[in-house]
Short mmCIF file of C-alpha atoms in Angstrom, two decimals:
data_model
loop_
_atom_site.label_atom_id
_atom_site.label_comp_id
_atom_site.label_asym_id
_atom_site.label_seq_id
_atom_site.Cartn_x
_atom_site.Cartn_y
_atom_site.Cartn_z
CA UNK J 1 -125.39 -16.65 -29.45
CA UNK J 2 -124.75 -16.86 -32.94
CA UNK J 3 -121.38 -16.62 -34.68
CA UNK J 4 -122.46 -14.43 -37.36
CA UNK J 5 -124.34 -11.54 -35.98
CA UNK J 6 -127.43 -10.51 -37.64
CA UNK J 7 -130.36 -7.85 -36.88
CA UNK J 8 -133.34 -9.87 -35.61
CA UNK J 9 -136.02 -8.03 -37.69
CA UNK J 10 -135.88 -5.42 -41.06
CA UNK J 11 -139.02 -3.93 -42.36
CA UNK J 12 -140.24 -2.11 -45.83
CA UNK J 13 -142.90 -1.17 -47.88
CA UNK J 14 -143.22 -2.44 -51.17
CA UNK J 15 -141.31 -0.94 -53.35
CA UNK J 16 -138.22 0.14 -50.87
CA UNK J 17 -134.93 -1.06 -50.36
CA UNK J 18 -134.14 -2.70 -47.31
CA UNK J 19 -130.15 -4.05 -46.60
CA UNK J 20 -129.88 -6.52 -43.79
CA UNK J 21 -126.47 -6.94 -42.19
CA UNK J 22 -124.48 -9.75 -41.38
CA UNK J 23 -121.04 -9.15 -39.08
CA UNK J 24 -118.49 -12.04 -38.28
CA UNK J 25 -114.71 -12.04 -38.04
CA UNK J 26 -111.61 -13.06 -39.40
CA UNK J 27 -112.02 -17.08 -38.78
CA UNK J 28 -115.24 -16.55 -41.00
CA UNK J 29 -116.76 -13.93 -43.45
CA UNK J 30 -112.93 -12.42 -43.27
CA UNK J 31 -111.48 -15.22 -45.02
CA UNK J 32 -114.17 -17.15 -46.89
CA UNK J 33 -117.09 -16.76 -48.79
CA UNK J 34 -120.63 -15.25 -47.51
CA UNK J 35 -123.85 -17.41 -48.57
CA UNK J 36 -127.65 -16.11 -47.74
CA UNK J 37 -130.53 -18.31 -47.26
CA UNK J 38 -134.50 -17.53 -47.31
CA UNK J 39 -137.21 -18.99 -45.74
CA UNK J 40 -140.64 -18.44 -46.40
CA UNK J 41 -143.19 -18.94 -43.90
CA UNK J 42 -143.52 -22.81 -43.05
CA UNK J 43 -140.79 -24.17 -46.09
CA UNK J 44 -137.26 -24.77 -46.31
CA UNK J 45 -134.43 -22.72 -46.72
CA UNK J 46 -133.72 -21.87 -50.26
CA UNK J 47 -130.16 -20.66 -51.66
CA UNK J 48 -130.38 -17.17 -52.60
CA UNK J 49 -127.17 -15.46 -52.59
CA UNK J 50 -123.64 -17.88 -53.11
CA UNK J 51 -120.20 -16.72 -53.23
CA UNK J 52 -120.31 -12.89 -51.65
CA UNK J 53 -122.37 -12.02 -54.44
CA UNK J 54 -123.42 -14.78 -57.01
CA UNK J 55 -127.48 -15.39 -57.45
CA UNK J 56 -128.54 -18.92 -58.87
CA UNK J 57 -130.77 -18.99 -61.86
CA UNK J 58 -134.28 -18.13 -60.75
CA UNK J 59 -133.50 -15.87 -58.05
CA UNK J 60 -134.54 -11.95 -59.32
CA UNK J 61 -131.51 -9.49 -59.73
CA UNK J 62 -133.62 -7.65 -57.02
CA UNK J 63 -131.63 -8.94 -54.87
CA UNK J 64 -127.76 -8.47 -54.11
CA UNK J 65 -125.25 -9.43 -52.05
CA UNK J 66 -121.46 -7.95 -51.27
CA UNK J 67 -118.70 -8.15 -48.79
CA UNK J 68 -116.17 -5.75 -47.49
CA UNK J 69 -113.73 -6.99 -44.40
CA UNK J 70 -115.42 -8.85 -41.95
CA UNK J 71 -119.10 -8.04 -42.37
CA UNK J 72 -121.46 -8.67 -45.22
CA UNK J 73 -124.61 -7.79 -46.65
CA UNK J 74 -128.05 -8.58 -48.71
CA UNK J 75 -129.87 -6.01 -50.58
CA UNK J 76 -133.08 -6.22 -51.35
CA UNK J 77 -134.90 -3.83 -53.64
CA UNK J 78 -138.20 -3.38 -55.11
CA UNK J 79 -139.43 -4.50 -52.02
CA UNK J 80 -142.79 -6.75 -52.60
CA UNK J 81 -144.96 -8.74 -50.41
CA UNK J 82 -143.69 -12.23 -50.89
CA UNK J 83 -140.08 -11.21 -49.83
CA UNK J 84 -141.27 -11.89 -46.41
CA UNK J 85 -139.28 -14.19 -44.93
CA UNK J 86 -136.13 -14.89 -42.65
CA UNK J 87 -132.99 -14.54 -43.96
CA UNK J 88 -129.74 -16.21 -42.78
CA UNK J 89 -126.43 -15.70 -43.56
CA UNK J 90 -123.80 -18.83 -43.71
CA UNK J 91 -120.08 -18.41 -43.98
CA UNK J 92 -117.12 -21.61 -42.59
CA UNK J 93 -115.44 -20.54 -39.76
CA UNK J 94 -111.85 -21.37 -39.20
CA UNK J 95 -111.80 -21.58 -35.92
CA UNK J 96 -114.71 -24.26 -35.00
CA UNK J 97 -113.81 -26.06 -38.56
CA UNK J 98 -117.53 -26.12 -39.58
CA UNK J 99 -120.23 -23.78 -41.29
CA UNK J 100 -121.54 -21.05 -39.16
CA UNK J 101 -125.32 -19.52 -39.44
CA UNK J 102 -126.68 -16.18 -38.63
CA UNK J 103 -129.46 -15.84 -36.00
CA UNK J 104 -131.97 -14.83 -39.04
CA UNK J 105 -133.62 -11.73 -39.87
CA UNK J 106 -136.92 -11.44 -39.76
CA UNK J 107 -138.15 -9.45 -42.84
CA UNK J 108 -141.66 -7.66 -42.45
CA UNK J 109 -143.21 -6.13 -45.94
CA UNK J 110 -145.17 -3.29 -43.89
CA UNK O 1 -136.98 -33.56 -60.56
CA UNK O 2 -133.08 -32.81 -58.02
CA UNK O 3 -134.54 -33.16 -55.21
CA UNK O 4 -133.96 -34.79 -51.67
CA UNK O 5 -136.58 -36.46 -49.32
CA UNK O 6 -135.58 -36.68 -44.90
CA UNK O 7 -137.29 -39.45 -43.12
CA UNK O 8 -137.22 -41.42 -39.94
CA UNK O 9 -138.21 -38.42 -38.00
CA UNK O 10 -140.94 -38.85 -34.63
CA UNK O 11 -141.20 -38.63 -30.75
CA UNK O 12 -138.72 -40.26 -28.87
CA UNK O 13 -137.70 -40.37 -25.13
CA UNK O 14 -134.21 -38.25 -23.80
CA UNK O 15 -131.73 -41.23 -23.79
CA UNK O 16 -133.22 -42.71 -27.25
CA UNK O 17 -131.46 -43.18 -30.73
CA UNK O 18 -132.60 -42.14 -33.66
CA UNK O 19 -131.37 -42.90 -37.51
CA UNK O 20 -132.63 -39.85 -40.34
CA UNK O 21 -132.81 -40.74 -43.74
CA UNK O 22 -131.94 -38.68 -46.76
CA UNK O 23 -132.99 -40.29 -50.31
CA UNK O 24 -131.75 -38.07 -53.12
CA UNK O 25 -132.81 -37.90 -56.90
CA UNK O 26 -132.29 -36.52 -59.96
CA UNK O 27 -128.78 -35.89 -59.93
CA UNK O 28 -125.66 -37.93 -59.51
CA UNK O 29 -125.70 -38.35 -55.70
CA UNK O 30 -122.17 -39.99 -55.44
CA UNK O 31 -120.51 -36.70 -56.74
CA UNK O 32 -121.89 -34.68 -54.61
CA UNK O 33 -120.77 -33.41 -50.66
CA UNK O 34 -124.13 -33.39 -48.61
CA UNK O 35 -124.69 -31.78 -44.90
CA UNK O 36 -127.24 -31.96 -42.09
CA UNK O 37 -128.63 -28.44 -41.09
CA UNK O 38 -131.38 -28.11 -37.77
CA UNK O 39 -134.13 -25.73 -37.01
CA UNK O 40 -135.37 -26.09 -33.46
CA UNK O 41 -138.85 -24.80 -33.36
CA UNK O 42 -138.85 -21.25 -33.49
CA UNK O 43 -134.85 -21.04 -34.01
CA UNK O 44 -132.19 -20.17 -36.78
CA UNK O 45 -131.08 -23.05 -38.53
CA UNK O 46 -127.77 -24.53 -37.10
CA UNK O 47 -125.11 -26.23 -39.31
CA UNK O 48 -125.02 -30.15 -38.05
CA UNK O 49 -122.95 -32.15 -39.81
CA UNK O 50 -121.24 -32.39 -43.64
CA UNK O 51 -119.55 -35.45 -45.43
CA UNK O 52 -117.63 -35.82 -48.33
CA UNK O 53 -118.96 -37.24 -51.27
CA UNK O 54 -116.83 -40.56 -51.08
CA UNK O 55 -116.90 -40.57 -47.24
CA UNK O 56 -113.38 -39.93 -46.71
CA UNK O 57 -114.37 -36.91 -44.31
CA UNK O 58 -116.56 -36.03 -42.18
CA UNK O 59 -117.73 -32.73 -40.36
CA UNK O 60 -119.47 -32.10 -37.27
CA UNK O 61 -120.72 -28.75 -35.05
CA UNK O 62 -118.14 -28.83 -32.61
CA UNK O 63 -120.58 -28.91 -30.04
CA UNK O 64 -122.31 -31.88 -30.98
CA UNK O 65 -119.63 -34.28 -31.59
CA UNK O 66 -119.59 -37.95 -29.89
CA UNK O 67 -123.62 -38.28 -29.97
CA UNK O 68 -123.88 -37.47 -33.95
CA UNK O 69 -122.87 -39.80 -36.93
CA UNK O 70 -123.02 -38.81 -40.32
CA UNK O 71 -122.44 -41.62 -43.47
CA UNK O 72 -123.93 -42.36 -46.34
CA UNK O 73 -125.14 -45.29 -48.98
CA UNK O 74 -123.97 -44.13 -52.59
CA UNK O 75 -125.13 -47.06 -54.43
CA UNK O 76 -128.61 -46.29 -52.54
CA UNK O 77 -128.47 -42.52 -52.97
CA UNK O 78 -128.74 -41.91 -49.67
CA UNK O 79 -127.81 -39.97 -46.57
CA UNK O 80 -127.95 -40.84 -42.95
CA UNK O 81 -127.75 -39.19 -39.33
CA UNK O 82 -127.45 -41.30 -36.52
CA UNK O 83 -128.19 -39.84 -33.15
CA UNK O 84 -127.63 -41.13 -29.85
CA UNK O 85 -128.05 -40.16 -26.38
CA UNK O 86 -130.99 -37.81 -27.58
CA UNK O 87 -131.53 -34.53 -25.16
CA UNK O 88 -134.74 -32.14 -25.30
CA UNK O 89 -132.35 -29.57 -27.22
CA UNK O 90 -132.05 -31.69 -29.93
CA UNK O 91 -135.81 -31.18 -30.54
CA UNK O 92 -135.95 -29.60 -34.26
CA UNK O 93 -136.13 -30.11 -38.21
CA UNK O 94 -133.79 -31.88 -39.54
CA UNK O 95 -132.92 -30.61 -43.24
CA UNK O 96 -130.67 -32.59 -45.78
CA UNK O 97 -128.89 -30.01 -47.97
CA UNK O 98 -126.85 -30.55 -50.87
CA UNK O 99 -123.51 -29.23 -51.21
CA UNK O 100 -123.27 -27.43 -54.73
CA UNK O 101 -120.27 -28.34 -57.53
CA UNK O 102 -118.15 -26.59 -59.50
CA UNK O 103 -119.26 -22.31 -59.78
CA UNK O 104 -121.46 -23.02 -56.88
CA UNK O 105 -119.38 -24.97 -54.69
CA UNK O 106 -119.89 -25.01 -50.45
CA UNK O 107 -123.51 -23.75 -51.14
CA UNK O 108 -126.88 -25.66 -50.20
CA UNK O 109 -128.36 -25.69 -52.98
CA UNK O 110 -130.96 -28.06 -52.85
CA UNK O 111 -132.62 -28.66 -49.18
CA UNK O 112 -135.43 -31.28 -48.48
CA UNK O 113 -138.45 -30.60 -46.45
CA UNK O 114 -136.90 -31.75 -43.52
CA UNK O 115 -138.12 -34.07 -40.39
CA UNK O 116 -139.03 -33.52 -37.77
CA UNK O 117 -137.84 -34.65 -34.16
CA UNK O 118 -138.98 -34.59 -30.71
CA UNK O 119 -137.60 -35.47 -27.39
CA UNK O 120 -140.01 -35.90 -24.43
CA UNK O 121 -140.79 -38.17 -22.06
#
């Protein structure tokens, strides 16, 4: 049982917008910053969303992230065939004094 | 090229040891905090272990303290994981990730391709 709680699977077509969820609590997303991670079939994670809301160079302004209280979020729009993959959200939690994952969402481009 | 490169991964028996590798390049590997992440196969990824970038401090998933040592080489640019007492549940890939500076501080922003290791008799 993960500490951050995530859907297991999302689904689109191409072109849509899909948001995947990510709840925690006060020891985590409530009091420090939200990161998201994707994985594409077979390959590492890769940084795609730091800070809440930040994207590192390379990664397309199709995708967003934001934070209100204790849960978080990653929109994706402009859905498109290579944007499946898991996602995970990260956040430090307080309370266990150590970074915390999601369980992962599956993303499926329908 | 930033990038980072696990090794020492393979089969070995519940009970075992086991010492990962983490050679980084490219970038200034003594300024930067680096961290352990794990994938069992199948799984999320699960946060393992973080240390400082002059070793001062070290970090571990609560519920894997006492088998798992972190520490690193920064005249070698290099990162290390030392296992003991190896269980089946500690099966996975084992990812090196590099902590990000400045704007993108606490992120992993560079990850390796990770290694992988079993337990099984």
């Amino acid at each position: 049982q993960s500490v951050l709680t995530q859907p297991p699977s999302a689904s689109g077509t191409p072109g849509q917008r899909v948001t995947i969820s990510c709840s925690g609590s006060s020891s985590n997303i409530g009091s420090h910053y939200v990161y998201w991670y994707q994985q594409l079939p077979g390959t590492a994670p890769k940084l795609l969303i730091y800070k809440n809301d930040q994207r590192p160079s390379g990664v397309p302004d199709r995708f967003s992230g934001s934070r209100s209280g204790t849960s978080a979020s990653l929109d994706i729009s402009g859905l498109r065939s290579e944007d499946e993959a898991d996602y995970y959200c990260a956040a430090w939690d307080d309370s266990l004094r150590g970074r915390v994952f999601g369980g992962g969402t599956k993303l499926t481009v329908l | 090229e930033v990038q980072v490169v696990e090794s020492g991964g393979g089969l070995v028996k519940p009970g075992g040891s086991l010492r990962l590798s983490c050679a980084a390049s490219g970038f200034p590997f003594s300024t930067y905090h680096m961290n352990w992440v794990r994938q069992a196969p199948g799984k999320g990824l699960e946060w393992v272990s973080s240390i400082r970038s002059d070793s001062r401090s070290t970090y571990y998933a609560e519920s894997l303290k006492g088998r798992f040592t972190i520490s690193r080489d920064n005249a070698k640019n290099s990162l290390y994981l030392q296992i003991n007492s190896l269980r089946a549940e500690d099966t996975a890939v084992y990812y090196c990730a590099r902590e990000g500076y400045g704007d993108s501080a606490e992120a992993f922003d560079v990850w390796g391709q990770g290694t992988m290791v079993t337990v099984s008799s």
